[in-house]
Short mmCIF file of C-alpha atoms in Angstrom, two decimals:
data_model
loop_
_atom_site.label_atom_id
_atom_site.label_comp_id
_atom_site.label_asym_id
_atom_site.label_seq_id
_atom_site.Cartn_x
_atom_site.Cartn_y
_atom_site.Cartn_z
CA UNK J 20 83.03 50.07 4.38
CA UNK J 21 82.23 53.35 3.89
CA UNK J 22 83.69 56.55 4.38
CA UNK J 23 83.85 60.32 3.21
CA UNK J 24 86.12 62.29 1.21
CA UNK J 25 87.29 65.68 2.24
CA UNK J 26 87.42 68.12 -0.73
CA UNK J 27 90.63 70.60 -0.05
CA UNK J 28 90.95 72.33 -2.83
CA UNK J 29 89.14 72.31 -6.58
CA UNK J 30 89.08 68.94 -7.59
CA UNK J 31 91.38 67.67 -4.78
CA UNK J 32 90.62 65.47 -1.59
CA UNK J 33 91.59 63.97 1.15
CA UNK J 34 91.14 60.40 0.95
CA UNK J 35 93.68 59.11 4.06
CA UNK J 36 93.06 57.13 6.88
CA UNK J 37 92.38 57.85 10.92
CA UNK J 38 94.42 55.48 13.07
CA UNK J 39 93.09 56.31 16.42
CA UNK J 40 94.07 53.78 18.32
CA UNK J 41 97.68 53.98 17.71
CA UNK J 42 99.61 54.65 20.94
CA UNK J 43 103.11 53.84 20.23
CA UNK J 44 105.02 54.39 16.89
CA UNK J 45 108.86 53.60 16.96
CA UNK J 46 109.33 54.56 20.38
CA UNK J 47 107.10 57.79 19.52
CA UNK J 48 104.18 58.15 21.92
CA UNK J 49 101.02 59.40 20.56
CA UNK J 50 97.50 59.53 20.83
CA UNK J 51 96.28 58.31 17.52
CA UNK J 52 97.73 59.42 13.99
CA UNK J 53 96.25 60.15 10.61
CA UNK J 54 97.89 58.72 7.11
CA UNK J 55 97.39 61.39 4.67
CA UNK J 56 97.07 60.70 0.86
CA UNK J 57 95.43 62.61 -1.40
CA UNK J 58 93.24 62.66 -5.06
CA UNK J 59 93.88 65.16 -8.03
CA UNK J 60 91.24 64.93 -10.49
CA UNK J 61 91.68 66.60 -14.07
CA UNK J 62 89.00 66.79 -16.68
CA UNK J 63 89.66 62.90 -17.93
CA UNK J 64 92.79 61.67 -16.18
CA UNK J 65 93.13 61.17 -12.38
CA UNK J 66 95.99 61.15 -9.43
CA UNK J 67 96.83 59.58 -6.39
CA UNK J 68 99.41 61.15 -4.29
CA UNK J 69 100.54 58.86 -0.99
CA UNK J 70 98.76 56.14 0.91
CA UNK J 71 98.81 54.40 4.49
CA UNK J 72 100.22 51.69 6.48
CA UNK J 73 99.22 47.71 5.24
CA UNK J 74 95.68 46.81 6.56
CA UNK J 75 94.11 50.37 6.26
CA UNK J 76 93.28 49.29 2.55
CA UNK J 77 88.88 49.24 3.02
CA UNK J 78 88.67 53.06 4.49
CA UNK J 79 91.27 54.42 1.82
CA UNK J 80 89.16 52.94 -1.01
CA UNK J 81 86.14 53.86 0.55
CA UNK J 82 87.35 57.44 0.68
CA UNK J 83 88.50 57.23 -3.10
CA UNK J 84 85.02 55.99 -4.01
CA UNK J 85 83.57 58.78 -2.58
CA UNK J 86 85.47 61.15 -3.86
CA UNK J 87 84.73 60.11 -7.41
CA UNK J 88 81.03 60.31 -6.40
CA UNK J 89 81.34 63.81 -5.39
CA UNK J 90 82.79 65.04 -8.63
CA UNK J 91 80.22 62.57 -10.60
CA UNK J 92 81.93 60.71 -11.74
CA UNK J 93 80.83 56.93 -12.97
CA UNK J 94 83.68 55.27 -13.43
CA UNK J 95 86.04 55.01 -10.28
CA UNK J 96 89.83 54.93 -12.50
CA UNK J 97 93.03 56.26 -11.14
CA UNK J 98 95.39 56.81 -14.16
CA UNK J 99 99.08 57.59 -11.51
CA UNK J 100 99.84 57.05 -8.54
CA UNK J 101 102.18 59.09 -6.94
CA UNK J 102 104.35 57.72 -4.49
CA UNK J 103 106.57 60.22 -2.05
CA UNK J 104 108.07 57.95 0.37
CA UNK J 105 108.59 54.36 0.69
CA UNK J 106 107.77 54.10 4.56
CA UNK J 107 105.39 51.46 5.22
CA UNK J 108 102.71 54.03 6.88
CA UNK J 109 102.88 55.81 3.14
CA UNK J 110 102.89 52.87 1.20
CA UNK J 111 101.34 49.70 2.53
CA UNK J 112 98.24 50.20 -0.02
CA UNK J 113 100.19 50.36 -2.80
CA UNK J 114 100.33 46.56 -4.00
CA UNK J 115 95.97 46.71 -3.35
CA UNK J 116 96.05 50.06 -5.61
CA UNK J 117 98.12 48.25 -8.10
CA UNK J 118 96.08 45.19 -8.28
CA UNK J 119 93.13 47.93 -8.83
CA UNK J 120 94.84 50.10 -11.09
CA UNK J 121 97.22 47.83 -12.55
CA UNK J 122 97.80 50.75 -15.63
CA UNK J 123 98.84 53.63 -13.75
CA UNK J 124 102.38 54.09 -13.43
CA UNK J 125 103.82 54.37 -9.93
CA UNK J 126 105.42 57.64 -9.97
CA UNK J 127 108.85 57.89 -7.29
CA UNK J 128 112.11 58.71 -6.83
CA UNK J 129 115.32 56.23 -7.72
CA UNK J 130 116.26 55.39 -4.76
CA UNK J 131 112.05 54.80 -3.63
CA UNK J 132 112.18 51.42 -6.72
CA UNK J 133 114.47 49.21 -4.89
CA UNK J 134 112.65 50.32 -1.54
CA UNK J 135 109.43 49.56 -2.52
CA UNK J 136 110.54 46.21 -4.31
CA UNK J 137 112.39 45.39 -1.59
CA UNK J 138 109.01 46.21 0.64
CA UNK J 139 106.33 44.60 -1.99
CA UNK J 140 108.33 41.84 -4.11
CA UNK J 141 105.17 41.66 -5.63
CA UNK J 142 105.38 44.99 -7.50
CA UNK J 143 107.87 43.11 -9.82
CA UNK J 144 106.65 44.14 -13.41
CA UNK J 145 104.74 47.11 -12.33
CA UNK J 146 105.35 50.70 -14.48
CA UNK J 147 107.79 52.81 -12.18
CA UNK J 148 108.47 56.43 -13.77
CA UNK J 149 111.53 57.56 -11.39
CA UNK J 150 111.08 61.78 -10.95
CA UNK J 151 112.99 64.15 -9.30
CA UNK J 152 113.53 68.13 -9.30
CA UNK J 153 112.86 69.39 -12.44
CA UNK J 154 110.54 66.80 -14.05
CA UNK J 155 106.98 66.85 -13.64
CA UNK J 156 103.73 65.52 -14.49
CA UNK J 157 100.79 66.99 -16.53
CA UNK J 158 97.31 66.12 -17.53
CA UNK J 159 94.35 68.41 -18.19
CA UNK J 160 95.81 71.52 -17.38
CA UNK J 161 97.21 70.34 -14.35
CA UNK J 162 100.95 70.02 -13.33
CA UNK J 163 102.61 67.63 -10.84
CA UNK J 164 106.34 69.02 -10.15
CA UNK J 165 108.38 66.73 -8.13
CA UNK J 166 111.06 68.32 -6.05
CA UNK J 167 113.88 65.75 -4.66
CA UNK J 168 113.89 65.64 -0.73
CA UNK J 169 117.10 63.40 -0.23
CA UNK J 170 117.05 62.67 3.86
CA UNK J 171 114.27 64.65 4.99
CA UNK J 172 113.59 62.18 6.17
CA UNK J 173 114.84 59.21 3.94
CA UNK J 174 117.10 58.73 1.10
CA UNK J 175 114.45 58.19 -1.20
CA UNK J 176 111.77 61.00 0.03
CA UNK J 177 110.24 63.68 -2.52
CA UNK J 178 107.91 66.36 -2.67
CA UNK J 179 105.21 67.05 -4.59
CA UNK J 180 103.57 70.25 -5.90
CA UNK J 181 100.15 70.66 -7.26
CA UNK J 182 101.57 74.07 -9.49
CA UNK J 183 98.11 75.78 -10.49
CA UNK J 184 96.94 75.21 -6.87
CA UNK J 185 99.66 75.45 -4.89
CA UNK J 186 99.42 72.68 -2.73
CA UNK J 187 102.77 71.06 -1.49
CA UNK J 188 102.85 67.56 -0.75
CA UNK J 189 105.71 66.77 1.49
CA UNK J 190 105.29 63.79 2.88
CA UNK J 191 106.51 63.32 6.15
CA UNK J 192 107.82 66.96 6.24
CA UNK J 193 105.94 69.58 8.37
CA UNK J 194 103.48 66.29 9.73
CA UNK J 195 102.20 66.35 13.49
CA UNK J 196 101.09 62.42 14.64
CA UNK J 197 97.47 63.83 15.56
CA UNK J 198 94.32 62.02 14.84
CA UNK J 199 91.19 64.83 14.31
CA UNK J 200 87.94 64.59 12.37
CA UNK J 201 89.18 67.85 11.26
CA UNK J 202 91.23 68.35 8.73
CA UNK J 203 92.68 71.93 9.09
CA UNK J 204 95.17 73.72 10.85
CA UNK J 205 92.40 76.12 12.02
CA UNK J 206 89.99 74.05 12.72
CA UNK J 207 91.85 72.90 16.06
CA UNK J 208 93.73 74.88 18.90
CA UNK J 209 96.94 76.51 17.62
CA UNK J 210 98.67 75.02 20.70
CA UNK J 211 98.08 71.55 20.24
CA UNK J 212 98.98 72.02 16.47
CA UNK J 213 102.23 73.49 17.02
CA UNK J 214 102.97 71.14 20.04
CA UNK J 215 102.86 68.42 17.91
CA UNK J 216 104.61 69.48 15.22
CA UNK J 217 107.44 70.23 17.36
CA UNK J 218 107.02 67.04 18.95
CA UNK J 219 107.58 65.66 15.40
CA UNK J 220 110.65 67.98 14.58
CA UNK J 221 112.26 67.16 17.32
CA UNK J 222 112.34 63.26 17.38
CA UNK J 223 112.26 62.73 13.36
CA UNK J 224 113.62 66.09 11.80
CA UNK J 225 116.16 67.39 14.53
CA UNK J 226 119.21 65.37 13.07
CA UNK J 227 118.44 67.00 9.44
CA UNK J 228 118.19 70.34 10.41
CA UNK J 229 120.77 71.68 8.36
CA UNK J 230 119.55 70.27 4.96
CA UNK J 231 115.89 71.57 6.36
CA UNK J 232 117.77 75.18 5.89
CA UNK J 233 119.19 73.67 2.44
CA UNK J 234 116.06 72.61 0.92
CA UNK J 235 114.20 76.12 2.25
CA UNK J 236 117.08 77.96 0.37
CA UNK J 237 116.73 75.85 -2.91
CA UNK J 238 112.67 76.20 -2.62
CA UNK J 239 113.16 79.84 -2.71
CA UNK J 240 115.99 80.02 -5.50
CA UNK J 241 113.93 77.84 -8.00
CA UNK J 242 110.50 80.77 -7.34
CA UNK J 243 108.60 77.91 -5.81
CA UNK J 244 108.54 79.13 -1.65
CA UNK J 245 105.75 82.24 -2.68
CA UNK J 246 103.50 79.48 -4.89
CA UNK J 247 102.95 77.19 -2.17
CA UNK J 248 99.61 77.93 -0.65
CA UNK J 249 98.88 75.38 1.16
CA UNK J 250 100.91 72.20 2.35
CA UNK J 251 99.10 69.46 2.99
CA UNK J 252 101.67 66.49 4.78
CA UNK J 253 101.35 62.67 5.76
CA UNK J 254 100.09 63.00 8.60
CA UNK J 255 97.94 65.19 11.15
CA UNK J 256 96.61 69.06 9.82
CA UNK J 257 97.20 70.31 6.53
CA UNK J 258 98.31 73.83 6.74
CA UNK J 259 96.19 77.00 5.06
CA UNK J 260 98.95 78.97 6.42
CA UNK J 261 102.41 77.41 5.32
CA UNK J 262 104.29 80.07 6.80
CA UNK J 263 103.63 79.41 9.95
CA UNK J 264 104.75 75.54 10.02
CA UNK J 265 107.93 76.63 7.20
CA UNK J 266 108.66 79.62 10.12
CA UNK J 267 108.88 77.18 13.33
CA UNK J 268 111.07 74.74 10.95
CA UNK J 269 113.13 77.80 10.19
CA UNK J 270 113.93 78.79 13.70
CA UNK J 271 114.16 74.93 15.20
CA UNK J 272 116.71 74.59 12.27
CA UNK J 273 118.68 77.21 13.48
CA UNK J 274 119.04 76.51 17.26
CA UNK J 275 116.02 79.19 18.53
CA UNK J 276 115.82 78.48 21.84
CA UNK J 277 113.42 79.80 24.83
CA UNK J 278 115.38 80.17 28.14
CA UNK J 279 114.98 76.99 29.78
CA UNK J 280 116.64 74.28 30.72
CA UNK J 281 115.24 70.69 30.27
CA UNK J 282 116.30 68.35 33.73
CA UNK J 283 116.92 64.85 32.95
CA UNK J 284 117.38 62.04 35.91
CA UNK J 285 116.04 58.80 37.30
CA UNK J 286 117.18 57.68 41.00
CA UNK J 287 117.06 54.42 43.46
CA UNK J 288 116.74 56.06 47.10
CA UNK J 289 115.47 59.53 45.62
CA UNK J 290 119.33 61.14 46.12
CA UNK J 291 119.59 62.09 42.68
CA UNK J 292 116.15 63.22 42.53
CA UNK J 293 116.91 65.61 45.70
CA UNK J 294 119.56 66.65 44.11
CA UNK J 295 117.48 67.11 40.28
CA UNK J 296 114.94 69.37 42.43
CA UNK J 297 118.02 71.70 43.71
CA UNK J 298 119.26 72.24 40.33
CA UNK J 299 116.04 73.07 39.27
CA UNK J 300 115.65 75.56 41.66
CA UNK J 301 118.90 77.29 41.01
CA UNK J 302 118.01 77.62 37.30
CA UNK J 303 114.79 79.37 38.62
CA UNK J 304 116.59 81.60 40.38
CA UNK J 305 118.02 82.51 37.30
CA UNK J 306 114.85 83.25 35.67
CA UNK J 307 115.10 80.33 33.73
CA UNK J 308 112.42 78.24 33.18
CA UNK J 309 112.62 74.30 33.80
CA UNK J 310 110.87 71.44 32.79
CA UNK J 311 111.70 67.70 34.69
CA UNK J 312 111.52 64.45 33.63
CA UNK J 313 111.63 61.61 35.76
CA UNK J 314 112.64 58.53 33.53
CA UNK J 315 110.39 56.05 36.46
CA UNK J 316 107.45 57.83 34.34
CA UNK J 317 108.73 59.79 31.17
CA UNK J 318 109.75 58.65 27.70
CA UNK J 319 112.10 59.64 25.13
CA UNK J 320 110.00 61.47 22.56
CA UNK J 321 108.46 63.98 25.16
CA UNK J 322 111.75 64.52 26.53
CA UNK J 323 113.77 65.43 23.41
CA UNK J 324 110.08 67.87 22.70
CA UNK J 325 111.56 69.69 25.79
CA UNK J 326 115.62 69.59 24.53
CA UNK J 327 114.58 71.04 21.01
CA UNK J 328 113.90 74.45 22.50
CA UNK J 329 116.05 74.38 25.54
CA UNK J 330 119.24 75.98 25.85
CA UNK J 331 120.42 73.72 28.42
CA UNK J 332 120.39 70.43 29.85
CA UNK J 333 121.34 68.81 33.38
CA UNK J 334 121.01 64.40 33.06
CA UNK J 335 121.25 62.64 36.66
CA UNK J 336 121.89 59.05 37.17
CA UNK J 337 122.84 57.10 40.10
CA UNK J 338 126.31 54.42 39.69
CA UNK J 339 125.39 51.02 40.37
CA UNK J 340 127.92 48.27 39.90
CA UNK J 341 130.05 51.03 38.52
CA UNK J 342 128.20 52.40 35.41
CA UNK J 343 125.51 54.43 35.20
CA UNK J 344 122.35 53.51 36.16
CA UNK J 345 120.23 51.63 32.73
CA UNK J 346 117.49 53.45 32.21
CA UNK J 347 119.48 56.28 31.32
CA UNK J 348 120.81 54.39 28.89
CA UNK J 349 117.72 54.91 26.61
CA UNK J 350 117.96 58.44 26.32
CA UNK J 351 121.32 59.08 25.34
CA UNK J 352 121.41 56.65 22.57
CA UNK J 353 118.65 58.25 21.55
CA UNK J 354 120.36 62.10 22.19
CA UNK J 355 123.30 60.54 20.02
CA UNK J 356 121.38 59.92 17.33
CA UNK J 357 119.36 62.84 17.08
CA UNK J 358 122.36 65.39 17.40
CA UNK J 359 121.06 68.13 18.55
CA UNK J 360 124.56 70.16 17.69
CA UNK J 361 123.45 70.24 14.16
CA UNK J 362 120.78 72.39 14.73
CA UNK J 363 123.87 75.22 15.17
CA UNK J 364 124.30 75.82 19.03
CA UNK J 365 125.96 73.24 21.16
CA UNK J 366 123.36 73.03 24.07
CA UNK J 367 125.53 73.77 26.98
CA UNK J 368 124.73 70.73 29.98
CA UNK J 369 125.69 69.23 33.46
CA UNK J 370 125.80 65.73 34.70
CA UNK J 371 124.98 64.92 38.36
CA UNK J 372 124.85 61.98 40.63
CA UNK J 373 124.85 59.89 43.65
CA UNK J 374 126.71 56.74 44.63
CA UNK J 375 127.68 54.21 47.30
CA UNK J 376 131.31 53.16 46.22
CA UNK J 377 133.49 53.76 43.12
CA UNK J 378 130.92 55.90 41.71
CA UNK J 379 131.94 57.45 37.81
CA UNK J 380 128.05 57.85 36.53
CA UNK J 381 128.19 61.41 35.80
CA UNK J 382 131.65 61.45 34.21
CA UNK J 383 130.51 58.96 31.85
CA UNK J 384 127.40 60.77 30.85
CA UNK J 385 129.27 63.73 30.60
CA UNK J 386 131.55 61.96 27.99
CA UNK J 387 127.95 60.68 26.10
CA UNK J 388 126.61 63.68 25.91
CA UNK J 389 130.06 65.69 24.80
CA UNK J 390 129.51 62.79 22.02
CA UNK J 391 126.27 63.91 20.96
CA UNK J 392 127.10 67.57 20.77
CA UNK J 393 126.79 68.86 23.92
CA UNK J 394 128.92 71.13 25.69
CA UNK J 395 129.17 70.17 29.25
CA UNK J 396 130.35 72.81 32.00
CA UNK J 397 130.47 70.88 35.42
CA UNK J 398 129.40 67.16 36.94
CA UNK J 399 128.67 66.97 41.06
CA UNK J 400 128.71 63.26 42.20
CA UNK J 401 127.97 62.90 45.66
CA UNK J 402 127.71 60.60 48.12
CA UNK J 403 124.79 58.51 48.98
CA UNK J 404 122.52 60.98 50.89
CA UNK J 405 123.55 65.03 50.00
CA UNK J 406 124.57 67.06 53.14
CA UNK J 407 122.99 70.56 53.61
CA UNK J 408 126.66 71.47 51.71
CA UNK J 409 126.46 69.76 48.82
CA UNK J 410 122.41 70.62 48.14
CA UNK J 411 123.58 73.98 48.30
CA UNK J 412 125.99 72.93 45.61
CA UNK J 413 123.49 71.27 43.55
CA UNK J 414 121.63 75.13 43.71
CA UNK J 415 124.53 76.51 42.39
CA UNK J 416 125.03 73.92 39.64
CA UNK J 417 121.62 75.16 38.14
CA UNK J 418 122.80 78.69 38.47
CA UNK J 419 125.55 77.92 36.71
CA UNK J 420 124.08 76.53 34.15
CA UNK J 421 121.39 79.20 33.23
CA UNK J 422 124.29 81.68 33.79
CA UNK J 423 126.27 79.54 30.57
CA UNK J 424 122.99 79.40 28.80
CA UNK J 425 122.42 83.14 29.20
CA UNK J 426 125.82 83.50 26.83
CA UNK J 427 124.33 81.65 23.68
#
């Protein structure tokens, strides 16, 4: 196979892989991803910094080889291998660049050795340096400083920083799953950059907001936030303006919100829909903005892209057999997990339904979602078709809850 390198920088490329037919990634929908990694070459000695998932071996070697034939290089030699996250999308080349550079030391963090061996039992008896904040690597003028990134997003994640340059490789952190020939942040519309990346914080960063603000506050005490230049992640753009990626982390990390309200519901004989339209249209009336999402047709990680920046929610659900209709199910399991509360504002929310006997769906969202940090003003249950009465009431629900929203 062959494929080209992408210089970024002076004596740095991008050697990852485009996955472009990848439509589904733990219950993340998406059209395509990339698997950033990355080459640092020094005057003698060379580094590898991430990989991709198992099977994408052929185009990442392909990309190295090129690489070393556009900085002339004869002999194609990696001398470390830097390893930032165990995640099999990051590190399923590993073992092949081991068997191909069996000398270079697999550079990690602790906790990433027992992952990866875990992972790739055949790594058994390979060089592991463990690295964390404060220790760094250097070879022909060049430093490697490794900054510890416990959680964001797994226990053994780590950045690391190309000093003289200024390049930050994070890993997952600041990523967008989008699959472009191009390799910039520029070089595609701003929208669809910052769409996906808050697609990204919201179903994979959302839950770690508050050590997001921690490691921000630590990058700046140790001098380190004004020397990154460019951050170049794991997956999608790399960014030539870091500010404006560490700026949207910033204010998602804090509970920003726009003034909208993100409507939730699925429905058996369109009741609960009726009444998901009504509520809409009181929010409106509010000057609130809405967005809807039928669960017949929507998924989870679009929906919780619309909850990141909402300051309120409304979740419908028909009772059948006396619990909440299933397919709601999916989304607050999810919600729970995510905890959107830690982001510092407690979302305010409603719960609405309709039912044909004992009824009790909306209560028991209401309870789910009070679980996953939500602060829920009001439920309406109704029964089975809404009278002119109670679709006014459904109105005045969404009024209600922009008016609550309008007090965060």
């Amino acid at each position: 196979m062959k494929a080209k390198a992408q210089k970024i920088g002076e004596g740095v490329y991008w050697i990852g892989v485009l996955d472009w037919d990848l439509r589904s990634y733990h219950g993340y929908t998406l059209d395509g991803t990339t698997y950033n990694a990355y080459i640092v070459f020094g005057e003698e000695h060379v580094a590898v910094i991430d990989n991709a998932y198992p099977g994408k071996t052929a185009e990442m070697m392909a990309r190295i080889e090129d690489a070393f034939e556009q900085e002339g290089r004869d002999e194609v030699k990696v001398d470390y291998i830097i390893q930032n996250h165990v995640e099999l999308d990051h590190s399923g080349v590993l073992v092949d660049l081991h068997k191909r550079f069996p000398e270079a030391p697999i550079y990690c963090s602790e906790i990433a050795v027992k992952g990866l061996l875990k992972h790739y039992p055949s790594l058994e008896g390979a060089e592991f340096v463990t690295v964390g904040t404060g220790d760094s690597l250097e070879f022909d003028g060049r430093t490697l400083a490794f900054l510890d990134a416990f959680l964001l997003h797994w226990p053994d994640s780590m950045f690391t920083l190309l000093v003289e340059d200024g390049i930050l490789f994070p890993n997952d952190a600041f990523g967008q799953h989008l699959c472009f020939p191009q390799r910039f942040d520029h070089e595609i519309p701003e929208y669809v950059l910052m769409d996906a990346t808050k697609k990204f914080y919201a179903n994979l960063i959302t839950p770690l907001s508050k050590l997001v603000l921690k490691k921000f506050n630590e990058v700046t005490e140790l001098g380190l936030l004004e020397q990154i230049k460019m951050i170049a992640p794991s997956h999608g753009q790399i960014w030539t303006d870091p500010m404006k990626v560490i700026g949207a982390y910033s204010a998602w990390a804090t509970g920003e919100c726009e003034d909208k309200i993100t409507i939730i519901y699925d429905t058996m004989h369109y009741s609960t829909q009726h009444m998901a339209h009504e509520i809409a249209e009181g929010a409106m009336a509010e000057g609130y903005d809405v967005e809807i999402f039928f669960l017949h047709e929507d998924e989870r990680s679009e929906i919780v892209k619309s909850v990141l920046t909402s300051k309120g929610v409304a979740i419908g659900d028909p009772t059948i057999n006396d619990v909440p209709f299933p397919s709601i199910g999916d989304i607050l399991y999810y919600l729970k997990g995510l905890r959107f509360d830690r982001t510092g504002i407690n979302r305010k929310a409603v719960t609405f339904g309709s039912m044909g006997g004992k009824g009790g769906a909306p209560e028991e969202i209401a309870e789910t979602l009070k679980e996953c940090g939500f602060d829920v003003i009001d439920t309406q249950e109704i029964y089975f078709r809404p009278t002119a009465e109670e679709s006014d009431a459904s109105f005045e629900l969404g009024q209600k809850l922009a008016k609550a929203c309008k007090e965060l």
